Amino acid sequence: MTLALLGILLSLALLITLAYRGHSVIAVAPLAATVAVIMSGAPLLASYTQIFMPALGGFMAAFFPLFLVGAIFGRLMTVSGYAQDLAGWISGLLGPRFAILVTVLATALLTYGGVSAWVVVFTIFPIATALFAEADIPRRLMPAAIALGIFTFATAALPGSPQIHNTIPTKFFGTNTFAAPGLGVLGAVLVFGLGMLWLDRRQKQLAAAGESFSDPTLAELEEDATRRGNGTTPAPATQVDPDEPASDGAARTPAATLTAVRSTSTTPAQPAPGAAAGLLGLSPVLAIVLVNALCTYVVLPALDFGYLADEKFGGTTVEALTGVWSVTVAMLAGIALVFVLRVAAWKTYVKAITEGARNAVLPVFNTASEVGYGAVIASLAVFAVVRDGMFGISDNPVVVSAVSTSGISGLTGSASGGLTITLQTFGEQLAQMATDQGIPMELMHRVTAMASTGFDSLPHNGAIITLLLVCGLSHREAYKDIFVVTVIVPVVGLLAVMGLGLAVGTF
């Protein structure tokens, strides 16, 4: 028993270490699972082909449509210029004086509209760079501002968010993406407010210490020292392609990112898009929110889906599928609107569909591989000890779900991976406990979704690593503020939603 537990701990350490070093989870997850399987004495090949791969395939079968339409929509928003117009318009409305607020709002709006995190980062980065430069705000705060808008309230707290973190719980709790709307909005406002308070405090703190935007970063100092030592001149600026996201932070070098930072920060500012361009860019996002709500509350409930009880359709109900179906249809509506708004560019858009589809493969395989890893760990006999420990924390399923989701998301460095592993392992039992205790499934949904977006943002998170690379900063320079706004603040919001939901119920 001791050896088997040690095997789980070693496998987790291997997964975290290799992922932090930038290796692909697709390769790392089965390798880490192998360590745990061997040390537990379970059959190796059977664990891979009969447990790991079916779990991987099951996740892809359930959620690949969301990754696919999300990646295509994100690519179309990029090539059409709508994402840049929307972010630039917001920037023009508020101006550099509110550089941090503009950065957070623009990233949050794009995230809530279903644009993938990678696309949002590369869309916002040049705009944020120009704003921070004009307002003379130290660059070390830029990653935290972007992270607050992408990885926290807009992903899992705001009701109706089409992001995968808000969709996964619908499969396990029979809810929809608008579950517990009142609690979700309150949680989102709290996380946004606390995050902004921290960033505003840090801006004043750094200004008082004499820091400015023009202060060289560690990467710049290192590059300058190397160049002086070699007697070489700066390399030409390298263009970074937002549609080739780093694989767990490994595909892009700091040097390439650094030259992009310098190129962007020295490029003359372009005129901000007007209201017409900004509203045009906003329209696909609004279409997604509207169609999602219509499908959830009007269209799907009005149709007869009795045939879903047939075994060939999985013997399910429309309630179990509403979350995925509504978001998928809404994203397709957003895609269609992009075409309609600029029909003349259809050839470019058709090419973008192919590129977007290609971009969907790596993210879904990464997450699915983590799910496969979790399934293998859960299949080991020793995992009963871990499960009993989780459920021994409390007899309240809301508390158990929050703690287990937060913990597993932190260990894997992935919100969607930790969320899926938790619900595939404990979901049925948690749902039954909630039913027995009269706890609304909507509360379970909202708490579980929000719990995934806290400890997932530890230093080994691939998205955090890539964000820092894009901004040309190191963990040492910028991670303190990222930690506060993406770990501490979301946990405070989670605790508030849990307490309020358990005290007064769901609303």
Coordinates of C-alpha atoms in Angstrom, one line a residue:
M1 CA 0.0 0.0 0.0
T2 CA 2.8 2.4 0.9
L3 CA 4.7 1.6 -2.3
A4 CA 1.5 2.2 -4.4
L5 CA 0.9 5.6 -2.7
L6 CA 4.5 6.5 -3.3
G7 CA 4.0 5.6 -6.9
I8 CA 1.1 8.0 -7.3
L9 CA 3.1 10.8 -5.7
L10 CA 6.1 10.1 -7.9
S11 CA 3.9 10.1 -11.0
L12 CA 2.4 13.4 -10.1
A13 CA 5.8 14.9 -9.5
L14 CA 6.9 13.6 -12.9
L15 CA 3.8 15.1 -14.6
I16 CA 4.3 18.5 -12.9
T17 CA 8.0 18.6 -13.5
L18 CA 8.0 17.6 -17.2
A19 CA 5.0 19.9 -17.9
Y20 CA 6.7 22.8 -16.2
R21 CA 9.8 22.2 -18.4
G22 CA 7.6 22.5 -21.5
H23 CA 7.2 18.9 -22.5
S24 CA 3.9 17.9 -24.2
V25 CA 1.3 16.4 -21.9
I26 CA 0.3 14.1 -24.7
A27 CA 3.6 12.2 -24.1
V28 CA 4.1 13.0 -20.4
A29 CA 0.6 11.8 -19.2
P30 CA 1.0 8.1 -20.2
L31 CA 4.6 8.1 -19.0
A32 CA 3.6 9.4 -15.6
A33 CA 0.7 7.0 -15.4
T34 CA 3.1 4.1 -16.2
V35 CA 5.2 5.0 -13.0
A36 CA 2.1 4.7 -10.8
V37 CA 0.9 1.5 -12.5
I38 CA 4.2 -0.3 -12.2
M39 CA 4.6 0.7 -8.5
S40 CA 1.1 -0.4 -7.7
G41 CA 1.5 -3.8 -9.4
A42 CA -1.4 -3.3 -11.9
P43 CA -1.2 -4.7 -15.4
L44 CA 0.6 -2.1 -17.6
L45 CA -0.6 -2.7 -21.1
A46 CA -4.2 -3.3 -20.0
S47 CA -4.1 0.0 -18.0
Y48 CA -3.1 1.8 -21.1
T49 CA -5.3 0.3 -23.8
Q50 CA -8.4 -0.5 -21.6
I51 CA -8.4 2.5 -19.2
F52 CA -6.2 5.4 -20.4
M53 CA -7.3 5.3 -24.0
P54 CA -11.0 4.9 -23.5
A55 CA -11.0 7.8 -21.0
L56 CA -9.1 9.9 -23.5
G57 CA -11.5 9.0 -26.3
G58 CA -14.5 9.5 -24.1
F59 CA -13.5 13.1 -23.3
M60 CA -12.8 13.8 -27.0
A61 CA -16.1 12.3 -28.0
A62 CA -18.0 14.5 -25.5
F63 CA -16.2 17.8 -25.9
F64 CA -14.2 17.9 -29.1
P65 CA -17.1 19.8 -30.9
L66 CA -16.6 22.6 -28.4
F67 CA -12.8 22.8 -28.9
L68 CA -13.4 22.7 -32.7
V69 CA -16.0 25.5 -33.0
G70 CA -14.1 27.5 -30.4
A71 CA -10.8 27.3 -32.3
I72 CA -12.5 28.1 -35.6
F73 CA -14.3 31.1 -34.1
G74 CA -11.1 32.4 -32.5
R75 CA -9.3 32.1 -35.8
L76 CA -12.1 33.9 -37.7
M77 CA -12.1 36.7 -35.1
T78 CA -8.4 37.1 -35.7
V79 CA -8.3 37.1 -39.5
S80 CA -11.4 39.3 -39.8
G81 CA -9.8 41.9 -37.4
Y82 CA -13.0 41.9 -35.3
A83 CA -11.1 40.9 -32.1
Q84 CA -8.5 43.6 -32.6
D85 CA -11.3 46.2 -33.4
L86 CA -13.2 45.2 -30.3
A87 CA -10.2 45.5 -28.0
G88 CA -9.0 48.7 -29.7
W89 CA -12.4 50.3 -29.4
I90 CA -12.6 49.6 -25.7
S91 CA -9.1 51.0 -25.4
G92 CA -10.1 54.1 -27.3
L93 CA -13.1 54.7 -25.1
L94 CA -11.3 54.6 -21.8
G95 CA -7.8 55.6 -22.8
P96 CA -4.3 54.8 -21.4
R97 CA -5.2 56.3 -18.0
F98 CA -7.2 53.2 -17.4
A99 CA -4.7 50.8 -19.1
I100 CA -5.1 48.0 -16.6
L101 CA -8.9 48.2 -16.5
V102 CA -9.0 48.3 -20.4
T103 CA -6.8 45.2 -20.5
V104 CA -8.9 43.2 -18.1
L105 CA -12.2 44.2 -19.6
A106 CA -11.1 43.5 -23.2
T107 CA -9.7 40.1 -22.4
A108 CA -12.7 39.2 -20.3
L109 CA -15.1 40.2 -23.1
L110 CA -13.3 38.2 -25.7
T111 CA -13.1 35.2 -23.3
Y112 CA -16.8 35.4 -22.4
G113 CA -17.5 35.5 -26.2
G114 CA -15.8 32.1 -26.6
V115 CA -12.5 33.1 -28.0
S116 CA -9.7 30.7 -27.0
A117 CA -7.2 31.9 -24.4
W118 CA -4.3 31.7 -26.9
V119 CA -6.0 34.0 -29.4
V120 CA -7.0 36.4 -26.6
V121 CA -3.4 36.7 -25.3
F122 CA -2.0 37.5 -28.8
T123 CA -4.8 39.9 -29.6
I124 CA -4.5 41.9 -26.4
F125 CA -0.8 41.9 -26.0
P126 CA 0.1 44.6 -28.5
I127 CA -2.8 46.8 -27.3
A128 CA -1.9 46.4 -23.7
T129 CA 1.8 47.1 -24.5
A130 CA 0.8 50.4 -26.1
L131 CA -1.5 51.4 -23.2
F132 CA 1.0 50.4 -20.5
A133 CA 3.8 52.4 -22.4
E134 CA 1.7 55.5 -22.7
A135 CA 0.6 55.3 -19.0
D136 CA 4.1 54.4 -18.0
I137 CA 2.9 51.3 -16.0
P138 CA 5.6 48.7 -15.3
R139 CA 5.4 45.7 -17.7
R140 CA 5.5 43.3 -14.8
L141 CA 1.8 44.0 -14.2
M142 CA 0.7 43.2 -17.8
P143 CA 0.6 39.4 -17.4
A144 CA -1.5 39.6 -14.3
A145 CA -4.0 42.0 -16.0
I146 CA -4.4 39.7 -18.9
A147 CA -4.6 36.6 -16.7
L148 CA -7.4 38.2 -14.6
G149 CA -9.5 38.7 -17.6
I150 CA -8.9 35.3 -19.2
F151 CA -8.4 32.7 -16.5
T152 CA -10.9 33.7 -13.7
F153 CA -14.4 35.2 -13.6
A154 CA -15.1 35.2 -17.4
T155 CA -14.2 31.6 -17.7
A156 CA -16.2 29.9 -15.0
A157 CA -18.1 32.4 -12.9
L158 CA -20.1 34.4 -15.4
P159 CA -23.3 32.5 -16.3
G160 CA -23.5 31.5 -19.9
S161 CA -19.8 31.5 -20.6
P162 CA -19.2 29.1 -23.5
Q163 CA -15.7 28.2 -22.2
I164 CA -15.1 24.5 -21.6
H165 CA -14.7 25.0 -17.9
N166 CA -18.3 26.1 -17.6
T167 CA -19.6 23.4 -20.0
I168 CA -18.0 20.3 -18.5
P169 CA -20.2 20.3 -15.3
T170 CA -23.4 20.2 -17.4
K171 CA -22.6 16.6 -18.5
F172 CA -22.4 15.4 -14.9
F173 CA -25.0 17.5 -13.1
G174 CA -27.6 17.8 -15.8
T175 CA -27.4 21.6 -15.7
N176 CA -26.8 24.3 -18.4
T177 CA -24.2 27.0 -18.7
F178 CA -26.4 29.6 -17.0
A179 CA -26.6 27.6 -13.8
A180 CA -26.9 29.7 -10.6
P181 CA -26.8 33.0 -12.5
G182 CA -27.1 35.2 -9.4
L183 CA -24.4 33.5 -7.6
G184 CA -22.2 33.4 -10.7
V185 CA -22.6 37.2 -11.3
L186 CA -21.8 38.0 -7.6
G187 CA -18.8 35.7 -7.7
A188 CA -17.6 37.3 -10.9
V189 CA -18.0 40.9 -9.6
L190 CA -16.1 39.9 -6.4
V191 CA -13.2 38.3 -8.3
F192 CA -13.1 41.2 -10.8
G193 CA -13.3 43.8 -8.0
L194 CA -10.6 42.3 -5.8
G195 CA -8.3 41.6 -8.7
M196 CA -8.6 45.3 -9.8
L197 CA -8.0 46.5 -6.3
W198 CA -4.8 44.5 -6.1
L199 CA -3.5 45.6 -9.5
D200 CA -4.3 49.3 -8.7
R201 CA -2.5 49.0 -5.4
R202 CA 0.5 47.4 -7.1
Q203 CA 0.6 50.1 -9.8
K204 CA 0.8 52.8 -7.1
Q205 CA 3.3 50.8 -5.1
L206 CA 5.6 50.3 -8.1
A207 CA 5.3 53.9 -9.2
A208 CA 6.3 55.0 -5.7
A209 CA 9.3 52.8 -6.0
G210 CA 10.3 54.5 -9.2
E211 CA 9.5 51.7 -11.6
S212 CA 8.4 52.5 -15.1
F213 CA 7.5 50.8 -18.4
S214 CA 10.9 51.5 -19.9
D215 CA 12.8 49.6 -17.2
P216 CA 14.6 46.7 -18.8
T217 CA 13.3 43.2 -18.0
L218 CA 15.6 40.4 -16.9
A219 CA 15.4 38.9 -20.4
E220 CA 16.4 42.1 -22.0
L221 CA 19.3 42.6 -19.6
E222 CA 20.5 39.1 -20.3
E223 CA 20.2 39.5 -24.1
D224 CA 22.0 42.8 -24.0
A225 CA 24.8 41.3 -21.9
T226 CA 25.1 38.4 -24.3
R227 CA 25.1 40.7 -27.3
R228 CA 27.8 42.9 -25.8
G229 CA 29.9 39.8 -25.0
N230 CA 29.6 38.5 -28.5
G231 CA 29.9 41.8 -30.2
T232 CA 26.7 41.2 -32.2
T233 CA 23.8 43.4 -33.2
P234 CA 20.2 42.8 -32.2
A235 CA 18.4 40.2 -34.2
P236 CA 15.5 41.4 -36.5
A237 CA 12.1 41.4 -35.0
T238 CA 10.4 38.0 -35.1
Q239 CA 6.7 37.8 -35.8
V240 CA 4.8 35.6 -33.4
D241 CA 1.9 33.6 -34.9
P242 CA -1.1 33.6 -32.4
D243 CA -2.5 30.6 -34.2
E244 CA 0.5 28.4 -33.3
P245 CA 0.1 28.3 -29.5
A246 CA 2.9 26.9 -27.5
S247 CA 2.5 23.3 -26.5
D248 CA 2.4 23.6 -22.7
G249 CA 4.7 26.6 -23.1
A250 CA 7.4 24.8 -25.0
A251 CA 7.0 25.8 -28.6
R252 CA 8.2 29.4 -28.4
T253 CA 11.5 30.7 -27.3
P254 CA 12.1 33.7 -25.0
A255 CA 14.3 35.3 -27.6
A256 CA 11.6 35.2 -30.3
T257 CA 9.1 36.6 -27.8
L258 CA 11.5 39.3 -26.6
T259 CA 12.1 40.6 -30.1
A260 CA 8.3 40.7 -30.7
V261 CA 7.9 42.7 -27.5
R262 CA 10.5 45.2 -28.6
S263 CA 9.0 45.4 -32.1
T264 CA 5.5 46.0 -30.7
S265 CA 6.5 48.5 -28.1
T266 CA 8.4 50.6 -30.6
T267 CA 5.8 50.6 -33.3
P268 CA 3.9 53.9 -33.6
A269 CA 0.4 53.7 -32.1
Q270 CA -2.4 53.2 -34.6
P271 CA -5.6 55.2 -34.4
A272 CA -8.2 53.5 -32.2
P273 CA -11.1 51.9 -34.1
G274 CA -14.3 53.9 -34.1
A275 CA -17.6 52.9 -32.5
A276 CA -18.9 51.3 -35.7
A277 CA -15.8 49.0 -36.0
G278 CA -15.9 48.2 -32.3
L279 CA -19.6 47.4 -32.3
L280 CA -19.1 45.3 -35.4
G281 CA -16.4 43.3 -33.6
L282 CA -18.7 43.0 -30.6
S283 CA -21.6 41.6 -32.6
P284 CA -20.4 38.0 -33.0
V285 CA -19.7 37.8 -29.2
L286 CA -23.3 39.1 -28.5
A287 CA -24.7 36.6 -31.0
I288 CA -23.0 33.7 -29.1
V289 CA -24.4 34.9 -25.8
L290 CA -27.9 35.4 -27.2
V291 CA -28.1 32.1 -29.1
N292 CA -26.8 30.2 -26.2
A293 CA -29.5 31.6 -24.0
L294 CA -32.2 31.0 -26.6
C295 CA -31.2 27.4 -27.1
T296 CA -31.0 26.8 -23.4
Y297 CA -34.3 28.3 -22.3
V298 CA -36.5 28.4 -25.5
V299 CA -35.5 26.3 -28.4
L300 CA -34.3 23.0 -27.0
P301 CA -37.0 22.7 -24.3
A302 CA -39.7 23.3 -26.9
L303 CA -38.6 20.4 -29.1
D304 CA -39.3 16.7 -28.7
F305 CA -36.2 14.7 -28.1
G306 CA -37.8 11.5 -26.9
Y307 CA -35.7 9.6 -29.4
L308 CA -32.7 10.2 -27.3
A309 CA -33.8 7.4 -24.9
D310 CA -32.9 5.0 -27.7
E311 CA -29.7 3.1 -27.0
K312 CA -28.2 4.1 -30.3
F313 CA -28.3 7.7 -29.1
G314 CA -26.8 6.8 -25.8
G315 CA -30.0 6.3 -23.8
T316 CA -29.8 9.9 -22.5
T317 CA -32.0 13.0 -22.2
V318 CA -31.9 16.4 -23.7
E319 CA -31.2 17.9 -20.3
A320 CA -27.9 16.1 -20.2
L321 CA -26.9 17.5 -23.6
T322 CA -28.3 21.0 -23.4
G323 CA -25.0 22.5 -22.1
V324 CA -22.9 21.1 -25.0
W325 CA -25.5 21.5 -27.7
S326 CA -26.4 25.1 -26.8
V327 CA -22.8 26.3 -26.7
T328 CA -22.0 24.4 -30.0
V329 CA -25.0 26.0 -31.8
A330 CA -24.2 29.4 -30.4
M331 CA -20.5 29.2 -31.5
L332 CA -21.7 28.1 -35.0
A333 CA -24.0 31.2 -35.0
G334 CA -21.1 33.4 -34.2
I335 CA -19.0 31.8 -37.0
A336 CA -21.9 32.3 -39.5
L337 CA -22.3 35.9 -38.5
V338 CA -18.6 36.6 -39.2
F339 CA -19.2 35.3 -42.7
V340 CA -22.4 37.4 -43.2
L341 CA -20.8 40.6 -42.0
R342 CA -18.1 40.5 -44.6
V343 CA -19.2 38.2 -47.4
A344 CA -16.5 39.4 -49.8
A345 CA -13.8 37.9 -47.5
W346 CA -15.3 34.4 -47.7
K347 CA -12.2 32.8 -49.3
T348 CA -10.0 34.0 -46.5
Y349 CA -12.6 32.8 -44.0
V350 CA -12.8 29.4 -45.5
K351 CA -9.0 29.1 -45.2
A352 CA -9.4 30.2 -41.6
I353 CA -11.8 27.4 -40.9
T354 CA -9.2 24.9 -41.9
E355 CA -6.5 26.6 -39.8
G356 CA -8.9 26.8 -36.8
A357 CA -9.7 23.1 -37.0
R358 CA -6.0 22.3 -37.0
N359 CA -5.5 24.5 -34.0
A360 CA -8.2 22.6 -32.1
V361 CA -6.3 19.3 -32.1
L362 CA -3.4 20.0 -29.7
P363 CA -5.5 21.6 -26.9
V364 CA -8.1 18.8 -26.9
F365 CA -5.5 16.1 -26.9
N366 CA -3.6 17.7 -24.1
T367 CA -6.7 17.9 -21.9
A368 CA -7.8 14.4 -22.9
S369 CA -4.4 13.0 -22.1
E370 CA -4.7 14.4 -18.6
V371 CA -8.2 12.8 -18.3
G372 CA -6.7 9.5 -19.3
Y373 CA -4.0 9.9 -16.7
G374 CA -6.6 10.6 -14.0
A375 CA -8.7 7.5 -15.1
V376 CA -5.6 5.3 -14.7
I377 CA -4.9 6.7 -11.2
A378 CA -8.5 6.3 -10.2
S379 CA -8.5 2.6 -11.3
L380 CA -5.6 1.7 -8.9
A381 CA -6.7 -0.2 -5.8
V382 CA -4.8 2.3 -3.6
F383 CA -6.8 5.2 -5.0
A384 CA -9.6 4.1 -2.6
V385 CA -7.4 5.6 0.2
V386 CA -7.3 8.9 -1.7
R387 CA -11.0 8.8 -2.4
D388 CA -11.8 8.1 1.2
G389 CA -9.5 11.0 2.2
M390 CA -11.4 13.4 -0.2
F391 CA -14.8 12.4 1.1
G392 CA -13.5 12.4 4.7
I393 CA -12.9 16.1 4.5
S394 CA -16.7 16.8 4.8
D395 CA -20.0 15.2 4.4
N396 CA -21.1 18.2 2.3
P397 CA -20.8 17.5 -1.5
V398 CA -20.2 21.2 -2.2
V399 CA -17.2 21.3 0.0
V400 CA -15.9 17.9 -1.3
S401 CA -16.3 19.0 -4.9
A402 CA -14.6 22.3 -4.3
V403 CA -11.6 20.8 -2.5
S404 CA -11.1 17.9 -4.9
T405 CA -11.4 20.0 -8.0
S406 CA -9.1 22.7 -6.7
G407 CA -6.5 20.1 -5.6
I408 CA -6.5 18.0 -8.8
S409 CA -6.5 21.1 -11.0
G410 CA -3.5 22.4 -9.1
L411 CA -1.6 19.1 -9.4
T412 CA -2.3 18.8 -13.1
G413 CA -1.8 22.5 -13.8
S414 CA -5.0 22.4 -15.9
A415 CA -8.5 23.7 -15.0
S416 CA -10.3 21.6 -17.6
G417 CA -8.2 18.6 -16.9
G418 CA -8.6 18.8 -13.2
L419 CA -12.3 19.4 -13.6
T420 CA -12.9 16.4 -15.8
I421 CA -10.8 14.1 -13.7
T422 CA -12.7 15.1 -10.6
L423 CA -16.1 14.7 -12.1
Q424 CA -15.3 11.5 -13.9
T425 CA -14.0 10.0 -10.7
F426 CA -16.4 11.5 -8.1
G427 CA -19.2 13.1 -10.2
E428 CA -21.8 10.4 -9.8
Q429 CA -21.2 10.1 -6.1
L430 CA -21.2 13.9 -5.6
A431 CA -24.4 14.2 -7.5
Q432 CA -26.1 11.5 -5.4
M433 CA -24.9 13.1 -2.2
A434 CA -26.3 16.5 -3.3
T435 CA -29.6 14.9 -4.2
D436 CA -29.9 13.2 -0.9
Q437 CA -29.1 16.4 1.0
G438 CA -31.4 18.6 -1.2
I439 CA -28.5 20.7 -2.5
P440 CA -29.3 22.1 -6.0
M441 CA -27.3 20.8 -8.9
E442 CA -27.0 24.4 -10.1
L443 CA -24.9 25.2 -6.9
M444 CA -22.8 22.1 -7.5
H445 CA -22.2 23.3 -11.1
R446 CA -21.2 26.8 -10.3
V447 CA -18.9 25.9 -7.3
T448 CA -17.2 23.1 -9.2
A449 CA -16.6 25.2 -12.3
M450 CA -15.2 28.1 -10.2
A451 CA -13.0 25.7 -8.1
S452 CA -11.2 24.7 -11.3
T453 CA -9.9 28.2 -11.9
G454 CA -7.8 28.8 -8.8
F455 CA -5.0 26.5 -8.0
D456 CA -4.7 25.5 -11.7
S457 CA -2.7 28.7 -12.2
L458 CA 0.3 27.5 -10.2
P459 CA 3.8 28.1 -11.8
H460 CA 3.7 24.8 -13.9
N461 CA 0.5 25.8 -15.7
G462 CA 1.2 25.8 -19.5
A463 CA -1.0 28.8 -20.2
I464 CA 0.8 30.8 -17.5
I465 CA 4.2 29.8 -18.9
T466 CA 3.2 30.9 -22.4
L467 CA 1.7 34.2 -21.2
L468 CA 4.9 35.1 -19.5
L469 CA 6.9 34.2 -22.6
V470 CA 4.7 36.3 -24.8
C471 CA 5.1 39.3 -22.4
G472 CA 8.9 38.7 -22.3
L473 CA 8.9 38.3 -18.5
S474 CA 10.0 35.7 -16.0
H475 CA 8.2 34.0 -13.1
R476 CA 10.5 36.0 -10.8
E477 CA 9.3 39.3 -12.2
A478 CA 5.6 38.8 -12.7
Y479 CA 4.3 35.6 -11.1
K480 CA 3.6 37.2 -7.7
D481 CA 0.8 39.3 -9.1
I482 CA -0.4 36.5 -11.3
F483 CA -0.7 34.3 -8.2
V484 CA -2.7 36.9 -6.3
V485 CA -5.2 37.6 -9.1
T486 CA -5.6 34.0 -10.4
V487 CA -5.2 31.9 -7.3
I488 CA -5.9 33.9 -4.1
V489 CA -8.7 36.1 -5.5
P490 CA -10.6 33.3 -7.2
V491 CA -10.4 31.2 -4.1
V492 CA -11.9 34.1 -2.1
G493 CA -14.7 34.3 -4.7
L494 CA -15.2 30.6 -4.5
L495 CA -15.5 30.6 -0.8
A496 CA -18.0 33.5 -0.9
V497 CA -20.2 31.7 -3.5
M498 CA -20.0 28.5 -1.5
G499 CA -21.0 30.2 1.7
L500 CA -23.8 32.2 0.2
G501 CA -25.2 29.3 -1.8
L502 CA -25.2 27.0 1.2
A503 CA -26.7 29.7 3.4
V504 CA -29.5 31.1 1.2
G505 CA -29.7 28.6 -1.7
T506 CA -29.3 29.1 -5.4
F507 CA -30.5 32.1 -7.3

